CSV table of C-alpha atoms and ligand atoms in Angstrom, one decimal:
chain,number,residue,atom,x,y,z
A,1,UNK,CA,-40.3,-33.5,59.4
A,2,UNK,CA,-40.7,-35.3,62.6
A,3,UNK,CA,-37.5,-37.4,61.8
A,4,UNK,CA,-35.4,-34.4,60.8
A,5,UNK,CA,-36.2,-32.8,64.2
A,6,UNK,CA,-35.4,-35.8,66.0
A,7,UNK,CA,-31.6,-35.9,63.9
A,8,UNK,CA,-31.1,-33.1,65.2
A,9,UNK,CA,-32.0,-33.6,68.6
A,10,UNK,CA,-29.7,-36.9,68.5
A,11,UNK,CA,-27.2,-35.4,67.1
A,12,UNK,CA,-26.7,-32.6,70.0
A,13,UNK,CA,-27.0,-35.4,72.3
A,14,UNK,CA,-24.3,-36.9,70.6
A,15,UNK,CA,-21.4,-33.9,70.1
A,16,UNK,CA,-22.3,-33.3,73.9
A,17,UNK,CA,-21.7,-37.1,74.7
A,18,UNK,CA,-18.6,-37.2,72.6
A,19,UNK,CA,-16.2,-34.5,73.8
A,20,UNK,CA,-15.3,-34.1,70.2
A,21,UNK,CA,-17.0,-31.2,69.6
A,22,UNK,CA,-15.5,-29.0,67.1
A,23,UNK,CA,-13.0,-31.9,65.5
A,24,UNK,CA,-14.2,-30.9,62.4
A,25,UNK,CA,-13.6,-26.9,62.9
A,26,UNK,CA,-9.9,-28.2,64.9
A,27,UNK,CA,-9.0,-30.5,61.2
A,28,UNK,CA,-10.5,-28.3,59.0
A,29,UNK,CA,-8.6,-25.3,60.0
A,30,UNK,CA,-5.4,-27.2,59.6
A,31,UNK,CA,-4.5,-26.7,63.2
A,32,UNK,CA,-2.0,-28.7,64.9
A,33,UNK,CA,-1.4,-32.1,66.0
A,34,UNK,CA,-1.5,-31.7,69.4
A,35,UNK,CA,-4.9,-30.1,69.4
A,36,UNK,CA,-6.3,-33.2,67.6
A,37,UNK,CA,-3.9,-35.5,70.4
A,38,UNK,CA,-5.9,-33.1,73.1
A,39,UNK,CA,-9.4,-34.2,71.4
A,40,UNK,CA,-8.2,-37.8,71.3
A,41,UNK,CA,-7.6,-37.9,75.1
A,42,UNK,CA,-10.6,-37.4,76.0
A,43,UNK,CA,-12.7,-40.0,73.4
A,44,UNK,CA,-14.4,-42.1,75.0
A,45,UNK,CA,-14.6,-46.1,74.4
A,46,UNK,CA,-15.5,-47.2,70.8
A,47,UNK,CA,-19.2,-49.0,70.8
A,48,UNK,CA,-17.6,-52.3,70.0
A,49,UNK,CA,-16.3,-52.0,73.5
A,50,UNK,CA,-19.3,-51.1,74.9
A,51,UNK,CA,-18.8,-46.7,74.9
A,52,UNK,CA,-21.7,-44.9,73.2
A,53,UNK,CA,-21.8,-45.3,69.5
A,54,UNK,CA,-21.8,-42.3,67.0
A,55,UNK,CA,-25.8,-42.4,66.6
A,56,UNK,CA,-28.8,-44.6,65.3
A,57,UNK,CA,-28.3,-45.7,61.6
A,58,UNK,CA,-32.3,-45.0,61.2
A,59,UNK,CA,-31.5,-41.4,61.1
A,60,UNK,CA,-28.8,-40.8,58.2
A,61,UNK,CA,-31.0,-38.9,55.3
A,62,UNK,CA,-33.6,-41.6,53.6
A,63,UNK,CA,-33.2,-42.3,50.1
A,64,UNK,CA,-35.2,-41.8,47.8
A,65,UNK,CA,-36.6,-38.6,48.2
A,66,UNK,CA,-40.1,-38.2,47.5
A,67,UNK,CA,-42.4,-34.9,48.1
A,68,UNK,CA,-45.7,-35.6,47.8
A,69,UNK,CA,-46.9,-31.4,47.7
A,70,UNK,CA,-44.6,-31.0,44.6
A,71,UNK,CA,-44.1,-34.3,43.4
A,72,UNK,CA,-46.8,-36.0,43.1
A,73,UNK,CA,-48.9,-33.6,40.9
A,74,UNK,CA,-47.6,-34.7,37.5
A,75,UNK,CA,-47.3,-38.4,38.4
A,76,UNK,CA,-51.0,-38.5,39.3
A,77,UNK,CA,-52.1,-36.9,36.0
A,78,UNK,CA,-49.9,-39.4,33.8
A,79,UNK,CA,-51.4,-42.4,35.4
A,80,UNK,CA,-54.6,-41.1,35.4
A,81,UNK,CA,-54.5,-40.5,31.6
A,82,UNK,CA,-54.2,-43.9,31.0
A,83,UNK,CA,-51.1,-42.6,28.9
A,84,UNK,CA,-48.9,-44.7,30.1
A,85,UNK,CA,-46.0,-46.0,27.2
A,86,UNK,CA,-43.6,-43.7,25.6
A,87,UNK,CA,-45.3,-39.8,24.7
A,88,UNK,CA,-44.9,-36.0,25.2
A,89,UNK,CA,-43.8,-37.0,29.3
A,90,UNK,CA,-40.2,-39.3,28.1
A,91,UNK,CA,-39.6,-36.8,25.0
A,92,UNK,CA,-39.8,-33.8,28.0
A,93,UNK,CA,-37.7,-35.1,30.2
A,94,UNK,CA,-34.9,-36.5,27.4
A,95,UNK,CA,-35.2,-32.3,26.9
A,96,UNK,CA,-34.7,-31.8,30.1
A,97,UNK,CA,-31.6,-34.4,31.0
A,98,UNK,CA,-29.6,-33.3,27.3
A,99,UNK,CA,-29.7,-29.6,28.7
A,100,UNK,CA,-28.7,-30.6,32.2
A,101,UNK,CA,-25.9,-33.1,30.9
A,102,UNK,CA,-25.3,-30.4,28.4
A,103,UNK,CA,-26.1,-32.5,25.1
A,104,UNK,CA,-27.9,-32.0,22.4
A,105,UNK,CA,-29.7,-35.2,22.5
A,106,UNK,CA,-30.7,-37.5,24.6
A,107,UNK,CA,-32.8,-41.0,24.3
A,108,UNK,CA,-34.3,-42.8,28.0
A,109,UNK,CA,-34.1,-46.4,27.8
A,110,UNK,CA,-35.2,-48.9,30.4
A,111,UNK,CA,-32.1,-49.1,32.3
A,112,UNK,CA,-28.4,-48.2,32.6
A,113,UNK,CA,-26.8,-51.8,31.5
A,114,UNK,CA,-28.8,-51.0,28.3
A,115,UNK,CA,-28.1,-47.3,27.8
A,116,UNK,CA,-24.3,-48.8,27.4
A,117,UNK,CA,-25.3,-52.2,25.4
A,118,UNK,CA,-27.4,-49.6,22.9
A,119,UNK,CA,-24.5,-46.8,22.8
A,120,UNK,CA,-21.7,-49.6,22.2
A,121,UNK,CA,-23.9,-51.5,19.6
A,122,UNK,CA,-24.7,-48.2,17.2
A,123,UNK,CA,-20.9,-47.1,17.6
A,124,UNK,CA,-20.8,-50.5,15.8
A,125,UNK,CA,-18.7,-52.5,18.2
A,126,UNK,CA,-19.2,-56.1,17.6
A,127,UNK,CA,-17.8,-59.2,17.8
A,128,UNK,CA,-14.5,-59.8,17.3
A,129,UNK,CA,-13.6,-56.6,18.6
A,130,UNK,CA,-12.1,-55.1,21.7
A,131,UNK,CA,-13.5,-52.6,24.4
A,132,UNK,CA,-10.5,-50.9,27.4
A,133,UNK,CA,-12.8,-50.8,30.8
A,134,UNK,CA,-11.6,-50.3,34.2
A,135,UNK,CA,-11.9,-52.8,36.7
A,136,UNK,CA,-12.7,-50.8,39.2
A,137,UNK,CA,-16.4,-51.1,38.0
A,138,UNK,CA,-20.2,-52.6,38.2
A,139,UNK,CA,-20.6,-56.1,36.5
A,140,UNK,CA,-23.0,-53.9,34.3
A,141,UNK,CA,-19.9,-51.9,32.1
A,142,UNK,CA,-18.4,-55.3,31.3
A,143,UNK,CA,-21.7,-57.4,30.4
A,144,UNK,CA,-22.3,-54.8,27.9
A,145,UNK,CA,-19.4,-55.3,26.0
A,146,UNK,CA,-19.9,-59.2,26.6
A,147,UNK,CA,-23.8,-58.5,25.2
A,148,UNK,CA,-22.1,-56.6,21.8
A,149,UNK,CA,-19.8,-60.1,21.3
A,150,UNK,CA,-16.7,-58.2,21.9
A,151,UNK,CA,-13.7,-58.8,24.3
A,152,UNK,CA,-13.3,-56.3,27.3
A,153,UNK,CA,-9.6,-55.4,28.0
A,154,UNK,CA,-8.8,-54.1,31.7
A,155,UNK,CA,-7.1,-51.2,32.3
A,156,UNK,CA,-5.6,-50.8,35.7
A,157,UNK,CA,-6.8,-48.1,38.0
A,158,UNK,CA,-5.0,-45.5,39.6
A,159,UNK,CA,-5.8,-46.2,43.4
A,160,UNK,CA,-5.3,-42.2,44.5
A,161,UNK,CA,-8.3,-41.2,42.3
A,162,UNK,CA,-9.7,-45.1,42.2
A,163,UNK,CA,-10.2,-44.2,38.2
A,164,UNK,CA,-9.1,-46.1,35.2
A,165,UNK,CA,-4.9,-44.8,34.9
A,166,UNK,CA,-4.8,-43.0,31.5
A,167,UNK,CA,-0.7,-44.0,31.9
A,168,UNK,CA,-2.1,-47.3,31.3
A,169,UNK,CA,-4.2,-47.2,28.3
A,170,UNK,CA,-1.9,-47.6,25.2
A,171,UNK,CA,0.1,-50.3,26.4
A,172,UNK,CA,-3.4,-52.3,26.0
A,173,UNK,CA,-4.5,-51.0,22.6
A,174,UNK,CA,-4.0,-53.3,19.9
A,175,UNK,CA,-5.4,-53.7,15.8
A,176,UNK,CA,-9.0,-55.3,17.6
A,177,UNK,CA,-9.5,-52.0,20.0
A,178,UNK,CA,-12.7,-49.9,18.9
A,179,UNK,CA,-13.7,-48.1,21.9
A,180,UNK,CA,-12.7,-47.1,25.5
A,181,UNK,CA,-15.3,-46.9,27.9
A,182,UNK,CA,-14.0,-44.7,31.0
A,183,UNK,CA,-16.2,-45.2,33.7
A,184,UNK,CA,-16.8,-42.4,36.0
A,185,UNK,CA,-16.7,-44.6,39.0
A,186,UNK,CA,-18.2,-43.6,42.3
A,187,UNK,CA,-18.9,-40.4,40.5
A,188,UNK,CA,-15.4,-39.0,40.6
A,189,UNK,CA,-14.8,-38.1,37.2
A,190,UNK,CA,-11.7,-40.0,34.5
A,191,UNK,CA,-9.1,-37.6,33.1
A,192,UNK,CA,-10.7,-37.3,30.1
A,193,UNK,CA,-7.9,-35.0,28.6
A,194,UNK,CA,-5.1,-37.5,27.7
A,195,UNK,CA,-8.2,-39.9,27.5
A,196,UNK,CA,-9.6,-38.0,24.6
A,197,UNK,CA,-6.6,-37.3,23.3
A,198,UNK,CA,-5.2,-41.1,23.2
A,199,UNK,CA,-8.8,-41.9,21.3
A,200,UNK,CA,-8.3,-39.6,18.7
A,201,UNK,CA,-4.4,-40.5,17.9
A,202,UNK,CA,-5.6,-44.5,17.9
A,203,UNK,CA,-8.9,-43.6,15.8
A,204,UNK,CA,-11.2,-45.3,18.7
A,205,UNK,CA,-14.4,-44.0,20.0
A,206,UNK,CA,-15.3,-43.2,23.5
A,207,UNK,CA,-18.3,-44.0,25.6
A,208,UNK,CA,-18.7,-42.8,28.8
A,209,UNK,CA,-20.5,-44.7,31.8
A,210,UNK,CA,-21.5,-42.1,33.5
A,211,UNK,CA,-24.1,-44.3,35.9
A,212,UNK,CA,-22.5,-42.8,38.9
A,213,UNK,CA,-21.8,-39.0,38.1
A,214,UNK,CA,-24.7,-37.6,37.3
A,215,UNK,CA,-23.8,-33.5,36.9
A,216,UNK,CA,-20.0,-34.4,37.9
A,217,UNK,CA,-18.1,-31.7,35.9
A,218,UNK,CA,-14.4,-32.1,33.7
A,219,UNK,CA,-13.5,-28.3,33.5
A,220,UNK,CA,-16.8,-27.1,34.0
A,221,UNK,CA,-18.1,-29.6,31.4
A,222,UNK,CA,-20.9,-32.3,32.5
A,223,UNK,CA,-19.5,-35.8,32.3
A,224,UNK,CA,-21.5,-37.9,29.5
A,225,UNK,CA,-21.1,-35.2,27.1
A,226,UNK,CA,-17.4,-35.3,26.8
A,227,UNK,CA,-16.7,-38.5,24.6
A,228,UNK,CA,-18.9,-39.9,21.8
A,229,UNK,CA,-21.8,-40.7,23.8
A,230,UNK,CA,-22.3,-40.4,27.8
A,231,UNK,CA,-24.1,-44.0,29.7
A,232,UNK,CA,-26.4,-42.9,32.5
A,233,UNK,CA,-28.2,-44.9,35.6
A,234,UNK,CA,-31.6,-43.7,37.4
A,235,UNK,CA,-31.8,-47.3,39.3
A,236,UNK,CA,-33.1,-46.7,42.9
A,237,UNK,CA,-29.9,-46.0,44.5
A,238,UNK,CA,-28.6,-43.6,41.6
A,239,UNK,CA,-28.0,-39.7,42.6
A,240,UNK,CA,-30.9,-39.4,40.4
A,241,UNK,CA,-33.3,-42.1,41.6
A,242,UNK,CA,-36.2,-43.4,39.1
A,243,UNK,CA,-36.0,-47.0,40.3
A,244,UNK,CA,-34.9,-48.2,36.7
A,245,UNK,CA,-34.2,-46.2,34.3
A,246,UNK,CA,-31.3,-45.1,32.1
A,247,UNK,CA,-30.0,-42.8,29.3
A,248,UNK,CA,-27.9,-42.1,25.9
A,249,UNK,CA,-26.7,-38.5,25.7
A,250,UNK,CA,-24.8,-37.5,22.9
A,251,UNK,CA,-24.1,-34.5,19.9
A,252,UNK,CA,-24.7,-36.9,17.2
A,253,UNK,CA,-27.5,-37.2,15.4
A,254,UNK,CA,-27.6,-39.9,13.1
A,255,UNK,CA,-25.8,-42.2,15.9
A,256,UNK,CA,-28.5,-41.3,18.1
A,257,UNK,CA,-31.6,-41.6,15.6
A,258,UNK,CA,-29.8,-45.6,15.4
A,259,UNK,CA,-30.3,-45.9,19.4
A,260,UNK,CA,-33.5,-44.6,19.0
A,261,UNK,CA,-34.8,-47.3,16.4
A,262,UNK,CA,-32.4,-49.8,17.9
A,263,UNK,CA,-34.5,-49.5,21.0
A,264,UNK,CA,-37.9,-49.5,19.3
A,265,UNK,CA,-37.7,-53.1,17.5
A,266,UNK,CA,-35.4,-51.2,14.9
A,267,UNK,CA,-38.3,-49.0,13.1
A,268,UNK,CA,-37.4,-46.4,11.1
A,269,UNK,CA,-36.5,-43.1,13.4
A,270,UNK,CA,-35.2,-39.8,12.1
A,271,UNK,CA,-32.1,-40.5,9.4
A,272,UNK,CA,-32.6,-44.3,10.1
A,273,UNK,CA,-34.0,-44.8,7.7
A,274,UNK,CA,-33.0,-47.8,6.1
A,275,UNK,CA,-34.2,-48.4,2.3
A,276,UNK,CA,-37.9,-46.8,1.6
A,277,UNK,CA,-40.7,-49.1,2.4
A,278,UNK,CA,-38.2,-52.1,3.9
A,279,UNK,CA,-39.6,-52.1,7.1
A,280,UNK,CA,-37.2,-52.4,10.6
A,281,UNK,CA,-34.3,-50.4,9.9
A,282,UNK,CA,-31.6,-53.0,11.8
A,283,UNK,CA,-32.8,-56.0,14.0
A,284,UNK,CA,-33.3,-53.8,17.3
A,285,UNK,CA,-34.7,-54.7,20.5
A,286,UNK,CA,-37.2,-53.5,22.6
A,287,UNK,CA,-35.9,-51.1,25.8
A,288,UNK,CA,-38.2,-47.8,26.0
A,289,UNK,CA,-39.0,-45.5,28.9
A,290,UNK,CA,-42.6,-45.0,30.3
A,291,UNK,CA,-44.6,-42.1,30.6
A,292,UNK,CA,-44.4,-42.4,35.2
A,293,UNK,CA,-41.1,-43.4,34.9
A,294,UNK,CA,-40.5,-39.8,33.2
A,295,UNK,CA,-43.1,-37.9,35.8
A,296,UNK,CA,-40.9,-39.2,38.3
A,297,UNK,CA,-37.6,-38.4,37.0
A,298,UNK,CA,-38.9,-34.8,36.2
A,299,UNK,CA,-39.4,-34.4,39.9
A,300,UNK,CA,-36.1,-35.7,41.2
A,301,UNK,CA,-34.2,-33.4,38.7
A,302,UNK,CA,-35.7,-30.6,40.2
A,303,UNK,CA,-33.6,-31.2,43.3
A,304,UNK,CA,-30.4,-32.8,41.6
A,305,UNK,CA,-28.3,-29.7,41.0
A,306,UNK,CA,-28.8,-28.5,44.9
A,307,UNK,CA,-28.0,-31.9,46.0
A,308,UNK,CA,-25.2,-32.8,44.1
A,309,UNK,CA,-23.7,-29.4,45.6
A,310,UNK,CA,-24.0,-30.6,49.1
A,311,UNK,CA,-22.8,-33.9,48.2
A,312,UNK,CA,-19.4,-32.5,47.3
A,313,UNK,CA,-18.9,-29.9,49.8
A,314,UNK,CA,-20.3,-32.2,52.2
A,315,UNK,CA,-17.6,-34.9,50.5
A,316,UNK,CA,-14.4,-32.2,51.0
A,317,UNK,CA,-15.5,-31.2,54.1
A,318,UNK,CA,-15.0,-34.8,55.6
A,319,UNK,CA,-12.2,-35.5,53.4
A,320,UNK,CA,-10.4,-32.1,55.2
A,321,UNK,CA,-11.1,-33.6,58.3
A,322,UNK,CA,-9.9,-37.6,57.5
A,323,UNK,CA,-7.5,-37.3,55.6
A,324,UNK,CA,-4.1,-36.7,58.2
A,325,UNK,CA,-5.7,-39.8,60.3
A,326,UNK,CA,-2.7,-42.2,60.0
A,327,UNK,CA,-4.1,-45.0,57.8
A,328,UNK,CA,-6.9,-42.8,56.1
A,329,UNK,CA,-6.2,-42.2,52.5
A,330,UNK,CA,-9.2,-40.6,51.1
A,331,UNK,CA,-10.0,-39.9,47.4
A,332,UNK,CA,-8.0,-37.5,45.1
A,333,UNK,CA,-10.0,-35.1,42.3
A,334,UNK,CA,-8.2,-34.7,39.1
A,335,UNK,CA,-7.1,-31.1,38.6
A,336,UNK,CA,-9.2,-30.8,35.8
A,337,UNK,CA,-12.1,-32.0,37.6
A,338,UNK,CA,-14.6,-28.9,38.8
A,339,UNK,CA,-16.8,-31.2,40.4
A,340,UNK,CA,-17.9,-34.6,42.0
A,341,UNK,CA,-21.1,-36.0,41.9
A,342,UNK,CA,-19.8,-38.2,44.8
A,343,UNK,CA,-22.0,-42.0,44.4
A,344,UNK,CA,-20.3,-42.5,46.9
A,345,UNK,CA,-17.0,-41.0,49.2
A,346,UNK,CA,-14.2,-43.5,49.4
A,347,UNK,CA,-10.9,-43.6,50.8
A,348,UNK,CA,-8.2,-46.7,51.3
A,349,UNK,CA,-7.7,-47.9,54.6
A,350,UNK,CA,-4.0,-48.9,55.3
A,351,UNK,CA,-4.0,-51.2,58.5
A,352,UNK,CA,-0.3,-50.3,59.1
A,353,UNK,CA,-2.3,-46.9,60.7
A,354,UNK,CA,-4.4,-48.5,63.1
A,355,UNK,CA,-2.1,-50.8,64.4
A,356,UNK,CA,-2.8,-53.9,62.1
A,357,UNK,CA,-7.0,-53.7,62.6
A,358,UNK,CA,-8.0,-55.4,60.0
A,359,UNK,CA,-10.1,-53.5,57.4
A,360,UNK,CA,-12.9,-55.4,58.3
A,361,UNK,CA,-12.4,-55.1,62.0
A,362,UNK,CA,-12.4,-51.8,61.4
A,363,UNK,CA,-15.4,-51.5,59.3
A,364,UNK,CA,-17.7,-53.6,61.9
A,365,UNK,CA,-16.1,-50.8,64.5
A,366,UNK,CA,-17.5,-48.1,62.3
A,367,UNK,CA,-21.0,-49.8,61.9
A,368,UNK,CA,-21.5,-50.2,66.0
A,369,UNK,CA,-21.0,-46.4,66.2
A,370,UNK,CA,-23.7,-45.9,63.6
A,371,UNK,CA,-21.7,-44.7,60.4
A,372,UNK,CA,-22.7,-47.3,57.7
A,373,UNK,CA,-19.8,-48.4,55.7
A,374,UNK,CA,-18.9,-50.7,53.0
A,375,UNK,CA,-15.6,-52.6,51.6
A,376,UNK,CA,-17.1,-52.0,48.0
A,377,UNK,CA,-16.3,-53.5,44.9
A,378,UNK,CA,-14.9,-57.0,45.0
A,379,UNK,CA,-12.0,-58.0,41.9
A,380,UNK,CA,-14.0,-58.1,38.8
A,381,UNK,CA,-11.7,-59.6,36.1
A,382,UNK,CA,-11.0,-62.2,37.1
A,383,UNK,CA,-14.9,-63.2,38.1
A,384,UNK,CA,-15.8,-66.7,36.8
A,385,UNK,CA,-18.5,-65.1,34.2
A,386,UNK,CA,-15.3,-64.0,31.7
A,387,UNK,CA,-14.2,-68.0,31.2
A,388,UNK,CA,-18.2,-68.9,30.6
A,389,UNK,CA,-18.5,-66.8,27.9
A,390,UNK,CA,-15.5,-67.8,26.0
A,391,UNK,CA,-16.7,-70.9,26.3
A,392,UNK,CA,-19.5,-70.2,24.1
A,393,UNK,CA,-19.1,-71.0,20.3
A,394,UNK,CA,-20.3,-67.5,19.5
A,395,UNK,CA,-16.9,-66.4,20.7
A,396,UNK,CA,-14.9,-69.2,20.0
A,397,UNK,CA,-16.5,-68.7,16.5
A,398,UNK,CA,-14.8,-65.4,16.3
A,399,UNK,CA,-11.1,-65.2,18.2
A,400,UNK,CA,-8.2,-67.0,17.9
A,401,UNK,CA,-7.5,-69.7,21.2
A,402,UNK,CA,-5.2,-67.4,22.0
A,403,UNK,CA,-7.2,-64.5,23.2
A,404,UNK,CA,-9.4,-66.7,24.8
A,405,UNK,CA,-6.9,-69.1,26.8
A,406,UNK,CA,-8.1,-68.1,30.5
A,407,UNK,CA,-4.9,-68.4,31.8
A,408,UNK,CA,-3.0,-66.3,29.3
A,409,UNK,CA,-6.4,-63.8,29.4
A,410,UNK,CA,-5.5,-63.3,33.1
A,411,UNK,CA,-1.8,-62.5,32.5
A,412,UNK,CA,-3.2,-59.5,30.1
A,413,UNK,CA,-5.4,-58.6,32.0
A,414,UNK,CA,-3.3,-58.3,35.6
A,415,UNK,CA,-4.6,-55.5,37.6
A,416,UNK,CA,-2.2,-55.3,40.9
A,417,UNK,CA,-3.5,-51.7,41.8
A,418,UNK,CA,-6.7,-52.7,41.5
A,419,UNK,CA,-6.1,-55.7,43.5
A,420,UNK,CA,-4.6,-54.1,46.1
A,421,UNK,CA,-7.3,-50.8,45.6
A,422,UNK,CA,-10.0,-53.8,46.3
A,423,UNK,CA,-8.8,-55.0,49.7
A,424,UNK,CA,-8.6,-51.5,50.9
A,425,UNK,CA,-11.2,-49.3,50.0
A,426,UNK,CA,-13.8,-47.8,52.2
A,427,UNK,CA,-17.4,-46.2,51.1
A,428,UNK,CA,-19.8,-44.3,52.5
A,429,UNK,CA,-23.3,-44.3,50.6
A,430,UNK,CA,-24.3,-40.6,48.7
A,431,UNK,CA,-27.7,-40.3,51.2
A,432,UNK,CA,-25.2,-39.9,54.1
A,433,UNK,CA,-23.5,-37.0,52.0
A,434,UNK,CA,-26.9,-35.2,51.9
A,435,UNK,CA,-26.5,-34.7,56.1
A,436,UNK,CA,-25.6,-32.0,58.0
A,437,UNK,CA,-21.8,-30.8,58.6
A,438,UNK,CA,-22.3,-32.2,61.8
A,439,UNK,CA,-23.0,-35.5,60.5
A,440,UNK,CA,-19.5,-35.3,58.8
A,441,UNK,CA,-18.4,-34.5,61.6
A,442,UNK,CA,-19.6,-37.5,63.6
A,443,UNK,CA,-18.1,-39.4,61.1
A,444,UNK,CA,-14.8,-38.6,61.4
A,445,UNK,CA,-14.9,-38.3,65.0
A,446,UNK,CA,-16.4,-42.3,65.0
A,447,UNK,CA,-13.2,-43.1,62.8
A,448,UNK,CA,-10.5,-41.3,65.2
A,449,UNK,CA,-12.4,-42.9,68.1
A,450,UNK,CA,-11.1,-45.6,66.3
A,451,UNK,CA,-8.4,-45.2,65.2
A,452,UNK,CA,-7.2,-43.9,68.7
A,453,UNK,CA,-8.4,-47.6,70.5
A,454,UNK,CA,-7.5,-49.7,67.1
A,455,UNK,CA,-4.8,-51.7,69.7
A,456,UNK,CA,-7.4,-52.9,72.0
A,457,UNK,CA,-10.4,-53.1,69.0
A,458,UNK,CA,-7.6,-55.8,66.8
A,459,UNK,CA,-7.6,-57.7,70.3
A,460,UNK,CA,-11.3,-58.1,70.7
A,461,UNK,CA,-11.9,-58.8,66.5
A,462,UNK,CA,-9.1,-61.4,66.7
A,463,UNK,CA,-11.0,-63.3,70.0
B,501,PLP,C1,-25.8,-49.0,38.2
B,501,PLP,C2,-24.6,-49.0,37.0
B,501,PLP,C3,-24.7,-49.4,35.8
B,501,PLP,C4,-26.1,-49.9,35.4
B,501,PLP,O1,-27.0,-49.9,35.3
B,501,PLP,P1,-28.8,-49.9,35.8
B,501,PLP,O2,-29.4,-48.9,35.5
B,501,PLP,O3,-28.6,-51.1,37.3
B,501,PLP,O4,-29.1,-51.0,34.9
B,501,PLP,C5,-24.1,-49.4,35.1
B,501,PLP,N1,-22.5,-48.9,35.2
B,501,PLP,C6,-22.5,-48.7,36.5
B,501,PLP,C7,-20.8,-47.5,36.7
B,501,PLP,C8,-23.2,-48.8,37.3
B,501,PLP,O5,-22.7,-48.2,38.4
């Protein structure tokens, strides 16, 4: 609580010093460029050049959040009960998460990576199959495909939205293609209607990687509930944080029974019974969630909806303030998106608009203002782990040499839009979007300040 008060004061202080007070209102209300230009005239020096910094990094909202008064009772009950392995609290969390997402079933597992491994395996993705994935994603999307012995095939992105481009999917489909894994990357929903239509036409399953997109919506439906299966992560940085954790959701009972069995040594479960008395139903593994993870998850879930609203509103507000700055191109949401989860706030940085100041130079200047930021993902679809996997006996035994030839593979999986996106992207993390509107204004004014002093920052960064 103390730190909130401190924030408040220092942000006030910042606005006073900055002489850009009201910039947010000015830009958001669509007032003309001359007003912005006027504000710019009085902009102080960037922190990197000796001016006052926007503020200290320590004051951004902390993540994860924990409230002893409301969150600890349940957790302590679990810890003191000695029932720590999967039981009633896990079941309760699964019910709540299914209901939050709008599916009939949910299975909690150890993490998001293994939620994907489980879903792919129980939709019968295996050696010899091809799975369509975007290159702009966390490595685990691809790991899950490889873990099942399948071949990832990359579909280039739409740089405006950062998502897999539906227009580029059909060209990548072959007789081996079995599944599409749309990833709602950064918490921004993919354009699911065309993706689902293509999947239907070619008889492919759709497994949504919603690991960054808790409670994001497409046509008022939660992502993760739109394909055959949806996968979530509850890793510490994610919008629903449990430390580690993951979930598979679906409306397909037989599939969910198989998933349960798979994550519990292949033991019979529900309709997954096998031959009576035959013991294990399948070659499973063990990926069970614990009672204390579920207790933490239930506490976090209570806050998630309100936090998601705050992130979405702050993201749109910040976007409105920076979208007209030359060289800044914020994300675009598809028309059917009714809510973003904004695990990250993304924009593209065009050095041309900043007198040629490099992205690294821009990030450095922004960090000096006290605004944490990153350049996001590097190119994934040419990384050496792919070649290493293709060289294994398992892959060599199943696929024609031609498909595993890395030169040919790289040609087939060339994604020029993604390469460009990886050079231009800038991210802010979700916890920053839990701040106040004046926090968003401070981010915007820090960017304006850098824009105005781009020339000087460029020559400094080249020294
Ligand atoms: C975090 C993440 C995963 C993996 O989740 P873990 O819980 O870390 O295993 C998979 N896909 C995407 C897009 C992610 O962001």
